Amino acid sequence: MAVKSYPPEFKADAVALYLSDPERMLASVAEDLGISRETLRNWVRQAQVDGSAGAKERGPARKPACGALSSDDVLEEENKQLKARIRALETERDILRRAAKYFAGRDQLVSRFQFVADHRGAFGVKRLCRVLKVSRSGFYRWCKAAPARAERAAADAALAEEIRHIHGEFDGTYGSPRVTAELRARGRGVNHKRVARVMRRCGIVGLHLRKKVRTTVPEPSRQKVPDLIRRDFTAPAPNRRYVGDITYLPVGDGRFLYLATVLDLGSRRLAGWSIADHMRTELVSDALRAAAATRGSLDGAIFHADHGAQYTSAEFAGVCAELGVRQSMGAVGTSADNAAAEAFNATLKRETLQGTKRWSSAREARLAVFTWITRYNTRRRHSTLGYLSPIDYEQQTIDRVLLAA
């Protein structure tokens, strides 16, 4: 293989490049130039013999360029460079070890900036940014924004306290959408994403749906009743369309109470309900009569239920006829045809039991259900009503009608 020939200018520049940087070693410079380490060493020695170059710059410790250096002097200089490089590597290793403990699985850009800020006195900003691979300009911008971050953190802390108060006020049942609606109703202009973020960071969560338990036992209908709802759980106005269902309320020692509901699809208001320790037809009849008392009249309204024995009985048909109610039923054994009523009952039990399996006594169960239903109608914000409570929604409906008259 032919030996490469390099012009004198190239050799002089290569020697100058090596001698100008105290941190770089022969091998590193030679690799960048595409030559061997020994070739560069020979050029450096020759330049020092000729007097055209001095020793490699090492600050106060470097040797003055007064004449030629022997090979021992060159080796000593390289040894110093290697030791300096080892010290630099050890420092970088120490930085990375501290950083690994500091980040603890959250190695994000902000965490790196915080690490630089916390350790700048020990290692210097330049070195820390180089080792952690972040820009110094970005770090200084981050430092400049510190007052604004502190202000946001204080505002989030104040918001978290408001959220905890609302969350506790509603027995820990509200998630971020209802909390946001409640804050806005209290005059707090806040974005729902911010509320969700603060709740998530503070570990504030609403109750989530549990697996549904089927309670109504269907049986063949004794009379043919049409489906007037057809899974359209809406109504043009309150007191037009209702749905109802029976759910169990578990009490100590494996006993149960039973709750029958009559839910208005126009305003989601629970217009009537009844609790008993039995599932006879009078349970659902009492709930429907309670709804009639609340509304003043149910004449012409639709009441939709499943094919439970109580709703298909002749006795209940007689009560509906007496109150002027038109009966409606979905398909046999299809829970989706009465999904609104079942969803209401599931929400009630989820937010009253709150993860426990049963109430300690029948009295405790009755009081818990009564308290929840009262608050549901008057204060609990409903997503399908624009996060208004059922009674507030009905009042707004009445106000619109009066304004239009």
Coordinates of C-alpha atoms in Angstrom, one line a residue:
M1 CA 0.0 0.0 0.0
A2 CA 1.4 3.4 -0.9
V3 CA 2.3 5.7 1.9
K4 CA 0.1 8.9 1.9
S5 CA 1.9 12.2 1.5
Y6 CA 0.5 15.1 3.4
P7 CA 1.4 18.8 2.6
P8 CA 3.3 20.8 5.2
E9 CA 0.3 23.0 5.8
F10 CA -1.8 20.0 6.7
K11 CA 0.8 18.7 9.2
A12 CA 1.2 22.2 10.8
D13 CA -2.6 22.5 11.2
A14 CA -2.9 19.0 12.6
V15 CA -0.2 19.7 15.2
A16 CA -1.8 23.1 16.1
L17 CA -5.2 21.5 16.5
Y18 CA -3.9 18.9 18.9
L19 CA -1.9 21.4 21.0
S20 CA -4.8 23.9 21.2
D21 CA -7.3 21.7 23.1
P22 CA -6.1 20.5 26.5
E23 CA -9.0 18.1 26.8
R24 CA -8.4 16.1 23.6
M25 CA -6.0 13.2 23.3
L26 CA -3.8 12.1 20.3
A27 CA -6.1 9.3 19.3
S28 CA -9.2 11.5 19.3
V29 CA -7.6 14.2 17.1
A30 CA -6.0 11.6 14.8
E31 CA -9.3 9.9 14.3
D32 CA -11.0 13.2 13.3
L33 CA -8.2 13.9 10.8
G34 CA -8.2 10.4 9.3
I35 CA -4.6 9.6 10.2
S36 CA -3.0 7.1 12.6
R37 CA -2.1 8.0 16.2
E38 CA 1.6 7.4 15.6
T39 CA 1.6 9.6 12.5
L40 CA 0.3 12.5 14.5
R41 CA 2.7 11.8 17.4
N42 CA 5.6 11.9 15.0
W43 CA 4.4 15.2 13.5
V44 CA 4.1 16.7 17.0
R45 CA 7.6 15.5 18.0
Q46 CA 9.1 16.8 14.8
A47 CA 7.5 20.2 15.2
Q48 CA 8.8 20.4 18.8
V49 CA 12.3 19.4 17.7
D50 CA 12.1 22.1 14.9
G51 CA 11.0 24.6 17.5
S52 CA 7.8 25.4 15.5
A53 CA 5.5 24.1 18.3
G54 CA 5.6 24.0 22.0
A55 CA 4.0 21.7 24.6
K56 CA 0.3 21.0 24.7
E57 CA -1.6 23.8 26.6
R58 CA -2.4 22.7 30.2
G59 CA -3.0 26.1 31.9
P60 CA -0.5 27.0 34.7
A61 CA 1.0 23.5 34.6
R62 CA 2.1 23.5 31.0
K63 CA 5.8 23.6 30.1
P64 CA 7.1 26.7 28.4
A65 CA 7.9 26.3 24.7
C66 CA 11.7 26.8 25.2
G67 CA 13.4 24.5 22.8
A68 CA 12.8 20.9 21.9
L69 CA 11.1 18.3 24.2
S70 CA 12.3 14.9 24.6
S71 CA 10.1 11.8 24.1
D72 CA 10.0 11.5 27.9
D73 CA 8.5 15.0 28.1
V74 CA 5.9 14.0 25.5
L75 CA 4.9 10.9 27.4
E76 CA 4.7 12.8 30.6
E77 CA 2.4 15.3 29.0
E78 CA 0.2 12.5 27.6
N79 CA 0.1 10.9 31.0
K80 CA -1.2 14.2 32.5
Q81 CA -3.9 14.4 29.8
L82 CA -5.0 10.8 30.5
K83 CA -5.3 11.5 34.2
A84 CA -7.3 14.7 33.5
R85 CA -9.6 12.7 31.2
I86 CA -10.1 10.0 33.9
R87 CA -11.0 12.7 36.4
A88 CA -13.5 14.2 33.9
L89 CA -15.1 10.7 33.3
E90 CA -15.3 10.0 37.0
T91 CA -17.1 13.4 37.5
E92 CA -19.5 12.5 34.7
R93 CA -20.1 9.1 36.3
D94 CA -20.9 10.8 39.6
I95 CA -23.4 13.1 37.9
L96 CA -25.2 10.3 36.2
R97 CA -25.4 8.3 39.4
R98 CA -27.0 11.2 41.2
A99 CA -29.3 11.8 38.3
A100 CA -30.5 8.2 38.3
K101 CA -31.6 8.5 41.9
Y102 CA -32.9 11.9 41.4
F103 CA -35.2 11.1 38.5
A104 CA -36.5 7.9 40.0
G105 CA -38.4 6.8 36.8
R106 CA -39.5 10.3 35.8
D107 CA -36.7 11.3 33.5
Q108 CA -38.5 14.3 31.9
L109 CA -37.0 17.5 30.5
V110 CA -38.3 19.5 33.4
S111 CA -36.7 17.0 35.9
R112 CA -33.4 17.4 34.1
F113 CA -33.6 21.2 34.4
Q114 CA -34.4 20.9 38.1
F115 CA -31.4 18.5 38.5
V116 CA -29.1 21.1 36.9
A117 CA -30.5 23.8 39.1
D118 CA -30.0 21.7 42.3
H119 CA -26.4 20.7 41.4
R120 CA -25.0 23.7 39.5
G121 CA -22.9 24.7 42.5
A122 CA -21.1 21.3 42.6
F123 CA -20.6 20.6 38.9
G124 CA -21.3 23.8 36.9
V125 CA -24.2 24.4 34.5
K126 CA -22.1 23.8 31.3
R127 CA -20.9 20.4 32.3
L128 CA -24.3 19.3 33.7
C129 CA -26.1 20.3 30.5
R130 CA -23.6 18.5 28.4
V131 CA -23.8 15.3 30.4
L132 CA -27.6 15.4 30.6
K133 CA -27.9 16.4 27.0
V134 CA -30.0 19.5 27.5
S135 CA -29.4 23.0 26.1
R136 CA -28.1 25.7 28.4
S137 CA -30.3 28.3 26.7
G138 CA -33.3 26.1 27.5
F139 CA -32.2 25.8 31.1
Y140 CA -31.8 29.5 31.5
R141 CA -35.2 30.1 30.0
W142 CA -36.6 27.6 32.4
C143 CA -35.0 29.4 35.3
K144 CA -36.4 32.8 34.1
A145 CA -39.9 31.3 34.1
A146 CA -39.6 30.1 37.8
P147 CA -41.8 32.9 39.2
A148 CA -44.6 32.1 36.8
R149 CA -44.3 28.4 37.7
A150 CA -44.5 29.2 41.4
E151 CA -47.6 31.3 40.8
R152 CA -49.3 28.5 38.8
A153 CA -48.4 26.0 41.5
A154 CA -49.9 28.2 44.2
A155 CA -53.1 28.7 42.1
D156 CA -53.3 24.9 41.5
A157 CA -52.9 24.3 45.3
A158 CA -55.8 26.7 46.0
L159 CA -57.9 25.0 43.3
A160 CA -57.1 21.6 44.8
E161 CA -58.5 22.8 48.1
E162 CA -61.8 23.9 46.5
I163 CA -62.0 20.6 44.6
R164 CA -61.5 18.6 47.9
H165 CA -64.2 20.6 49.5
I166 CA -66.7 19.9 46.7
H167 CA -65.6 16.3 46.5
G168 CA -66.2 15.8 50.2
E169 CA -69.5 17.8 50.1
F170 CA -70.8 15.2 47.6
D171 CA -69.5 12.2 49.5
G172 CA -66.6 11.6 47.1
T173 CA -68.9 10.8 44.2
Y174 CA -68.1 13.6 41.8
G175 CA -65.6 13.2 39.0
S176 CA -63.9 16.0 37.1
P177 CA -66.9 16.9 34.8
R178 CA -69.3 17.5 37.8
V179 CA -66.6 19.2 39.8
T180 CA -66.0 21.5 36.9
A181 CA -69.7 22.3 36.6
E182 CA -69.9 23.0 40.4
L183 CA -66.9 25.3 40.3
R184 CA -68.4 27.3 37.4
A185 CA -71.7 27.5 39.1
R186 CA -69.9 29.1 42.1
G187 CA -68.4 31.7 39.8
R188 CA -65.0 30.0 39.3
G189 CA -64.0 30.2 35.6
V190 CA -61.9 27.1 35.2
N191 CA -61.1 24.8 32.3
H192 CA -62.2 21.1 32.7
K193 CA -58.8 19.9 31.6
R194 CA -57.1 21.8 34.4
V195 CA -59.6 20.4 36.9
A196 CA -58.9 16.9 35.6
R197 CA -55.1 17.5 35.8
V198 CA -55.3 18.8 39.4
M199 CA -57.5 16.0 40.5
R200 CA -55.3 13.4 38.9
R201 CA -52.1 14.9 40.5
C202 CA -53.8 15.1 43.9
G203 CA -55.3 11.6 43.7
I204 CA -58.9 12.9 43.9
V205 CA -61.2 10.5 42.0
G206 CA -64.9 10.0 41.7
L207 CA -66.7 6.7 42.0
H208 CA -66.7 4.4 39.0
L209 CA -69.3 2.0 37.8
R210 CA -69.2 -1.5 39.2
K211 CA -70.5 -4.6 37.4
K212 CA -74.2 -4.6 37.2
V213 CA -76.3 -7.1 39.2
R214 CA -79.6 -8.2 37.6
T215 CA -82.4 -8.0 40.1
T216 CA -85.7 -8.1 38.1
V217 CA -86.9 -11.6 37.2
P218 CA -88.9 -11.4 34.0
E219 CA -92.0 -13.5 33.4
P220 CA -94.4 -13.7 30.4
S221 CA -96.7 -10.8 30.3
R222 CA -100.3 -11.4 31.2
Q223 CA -101.3 -8.6 28.8
K224 CA -99.9 -7.2 25.6
V225 CA -98.2 -3.9 26.3
P226 CA -96.5 -2.0 23.5
D227 CA -93.0 -0.5 23.6
L228 CA -93.7 3.3 23.4
I229 CA -90.1 4.3 24.3
R230 CA -88.0 2.1 21.9
R231 CA -84.8 3.0 23.7
D232 CA -85.3 6.7 23.2
F233 CA -84.7 7.9 26.8
T234 CA -85.6 11.5 26.1
A235 CA -88.7 13.6 26.4
P236 CA -89.7 17.0 25.0
A237 CA -90.6 18.3 28.4
P238 CA -91.0 17.1 32.0
N239 CA -94.0 15.0 33.1
R240 CA -94.3 13.3 29.6
R241 CA -92.3 10.1 29.8
Y242 CA -91.2 8.1 32.8
V243 CA -89.2 4.9 33.4
G244 CA -89.2 2.7 36.5
D245 CA -87.4 -0.3 37.9
I246 CA -86.8 -2.2 41.2
T247 CA -83.4 -2.6 42.8
Y248 CA -82.3 -4.3 46.0
L249 CA -80.7 -2.6 48.9
P250 CA -78.4 -5.0 50.8
V251 CA -78.7 -4.9 54.6
G252 CA -76.8 -6.8 57.3
D253 CA -77.0 -10.6 57.7
G254 CA -78.0 -11.1 54.0
R255 CA -81.3 -9.4 54.2
F256 CA -82.6 -6.9 51.6
L257 CA -84.8 -3.9 51.2
Y258 CA -86.3 -3.1 47.8
L259 CA -86.5 0.3 46.1
A260 CA -89.0 1.1 43.3
T261 CA -88.3 4.2 41.3
V262 CA -90.2 6.5 38.8
L263 CA -87.7 8.6 36.8
D264 CA -88.8 11.5 34.6
L265 CA -87.0 11.3 31.3
G266 CA -87.6 15.0 30.6
S267 CA -85.6 16.3 33.6
R268 CA -84.1 13.2 35.1
R269 CA -86.0 14.0 38.3
L270 CA -86.9 11.1 40.5
A271 CA -90.6 12.0 40.8
G272 CA -91.6 9.0 42.9
W273 CA -90.1 6.2 44.8
S274 CA -90.9 3.6 47.5
I275 CA -88.9 1.4 49.8
A276 CA -90.2 -1.9 51.4
D277 CA -88.9 -5.2 52.7
H278 CA -90.9 -7.0 50.0
M279 CA -91.3 -7.0 46.2
R280 CA -95.1 -7.2 46.0
T281 CA -97.0 -5.1 43.4
E282 CA -97.9 -2.5 46.0
L283 CA -94.2 -1.5 46.1
V284 CA -94.3 -0.3 42.4
S285 CA -97.8 1.0 42.8
D286 CA -96.8 3.2 45.8
A287 CA -93.9 4.6 43.8
L288 CA -96.2 5.6 40.9
R289 CA -98.7 7.1 43.2
A290 CA -95.9 9.1 44.8
A291 CA -94.9 10.5 41.4
A292 CA -98.6 11.5 40.7
A293 CA -98.6 13.3 44.1
T294 CA -95.4 15.1 43.2
R295 CA -96.6 16.2 39.7
G296 CA -100.2 16.8 40.6
S297 CA -101.3 14.6 37.7
L298 CA -99.8 11.9 35.5
D299 CA -102.7 12.0 33.0
G300 CA -101.5 11.1 29.5
A301 CA -97.9 10.4 30.6
I302 CA -96.1 7.2 29.5
F303 CA -94.6 4.9 32.2
H304 CA -92.0 2.4 30.8
A305 CA -90.8 -0.7 32.7
D306 CA -89.5 -4.2 32.2
H307 CA -91.5 -7.4 32.3
G308 CA -91.1 -8.0 36.0
A309 CA -94.1 -9.7 37.7
Q310 CA -95.0 -6.5 39.5
Y311 CA -95.3 -4.4 36.4
T312 CA -97.2 -7.0 34.4
S313 CA -99.8 -7.6 37.1
A314 CA -103.5 -6.7 36.7
E315 CA -103.2 -4.7 39.9
F316 CA -100.6 -2.4 38.5
A317 CA -102.5 -2.1 35.3
G318 CA -105.4 -0.9 37.3
V319 CA -103.3 1.7 39.1
C320 CA -102.0 3.0 35.7
A321 CA -105.6 3.3 34.4
E322 CA -106.7 5.1 37.5
L323 CA -103.9 7.7 37.2
G324 CA -104.3 8.0 33.4
V325 CA -100.9 6.6 32.7
R326 CA -100.1 4.8 29.4
Q327 CA -98.0 1.6 30.1
S328 CA -95.0 0.7 28.0
M329 CA -92.7 -2.3 28.1
G330 CA -89.6 -3.4 26.3
A331 CA -88.7 -6.9 25.1
V332 CA -88.7 -9.8 27.5
G333 CA -85.3 -10.2 29.2
T334 CA -83.7 -7.3 27.5
S335 CA -82.1 -4.9 30.0
A336 CA -81.1 -2.3 27.3
D337 CA -84.8 -1.5 26.8
N338 CA -84.9 0.0 30.2
A339 CA -81.3 1.2 30.5
A340 CA -82.1 4.7 31.9
A341 CA -83.9 3.2 35.0
E342 CA -81.2 0.6 35.5
A343 CA -78.4 3.2 35.2
F344 CA -80.1 5.4 37.8
N345 CA -80.4 2.6 40.3
A346 CA -76.7 1.6 39.7
T347 CA -75.6 5.2 40.3
L348 CA -77.7 5.5 43.5
K349 CA -76.2 2.3 45.0
R350 CA -72.7 3.1 43.8
E351 CA -72.7 6.6 45.4
T352 CA -74.5 5.5 48.6
L353 CA -72.6 2.3 49.4
Q354 CA -69.3 3.6 48.1
G355 CA -67.6 0.3 47.8
T356 CA -69.1 -1.4 50.9
K357 CA -71.2 -4.5 50.4
R358 CA -74.2 -3.6 52.6
W359 CA -75.6 -1.2 55.1
S360 CA -75.5 -2.2 58.8
S361 CA -79.3 -1.8 59.3
A362 CA -82.5 -1.1 57.5
R363 CA -82.7 2.3 59.1
E364 CA -79.2 3.3 57.9
A365 CA -80.2 2.2 54.4
R366 CA -83.4 4.2 54.3
L367 CA -81.7 7.3 55.6
A368 CA -78.8 7.0 53.1
V369 CA -81.2 6.5 50.2
F370 CA -83.4 9.4 51.3
T371 CA -80.5 11.8 51.7
W372 CA -79.0 10.8 48.3
I373 CA -82.4 11.1 46.5
T374 CA -83.1 14.5 48.0
R375 CA -79.7 15.8 47.0
Y376 CA -79.9 14.2 43.6
N377 CA -83.1 16.1 42.7
T378 CA -82.0 19.4 44.2
R379 CA -78.2 19.7 43.8
R380 CA -76.6 16.8 42.0
R381 CA -75.4 17.9 38.5
H382 CA -76.6 15.7 35.6
S383 CA -74.4 15.4 32.5
T384 CA -77.4 15.1 30.1
L385 CA -78.9 18.3 31.6
G386 CA -75.8 20.5 30.9
Y387 CA -74.7 19.8 34.5
L388 CA -77.8 21.3 36.1
S389 CA -79.7 19.5 38.8
P390 CA -83.1 18.1 37.8
I391 CA -85.1 20.7 39.7
D392 CA -82.9 23.6 38.4
Y393 CA -83.4 22.2 34.9
E394 CA -87.2 22.1 35.4
Q395 CA -87.2 25.7 36.7
Q396 CA -85.3 26.9 33.7
T397 CA -87.8 25.1 31.4
I398 CA -90.6 26.9 33.2
D399 CA -88.8 30.2 32.9
R400 CA -88.4 29.8 29.2
V401 CA -92.0 28.9 28.7
L402 CA -93.1 32.0 30.7
L403 CA -90.8 34.3 28.7
A404 CA -92.1 32.9 25.4
A405 CA -95.7 33.4 26.5

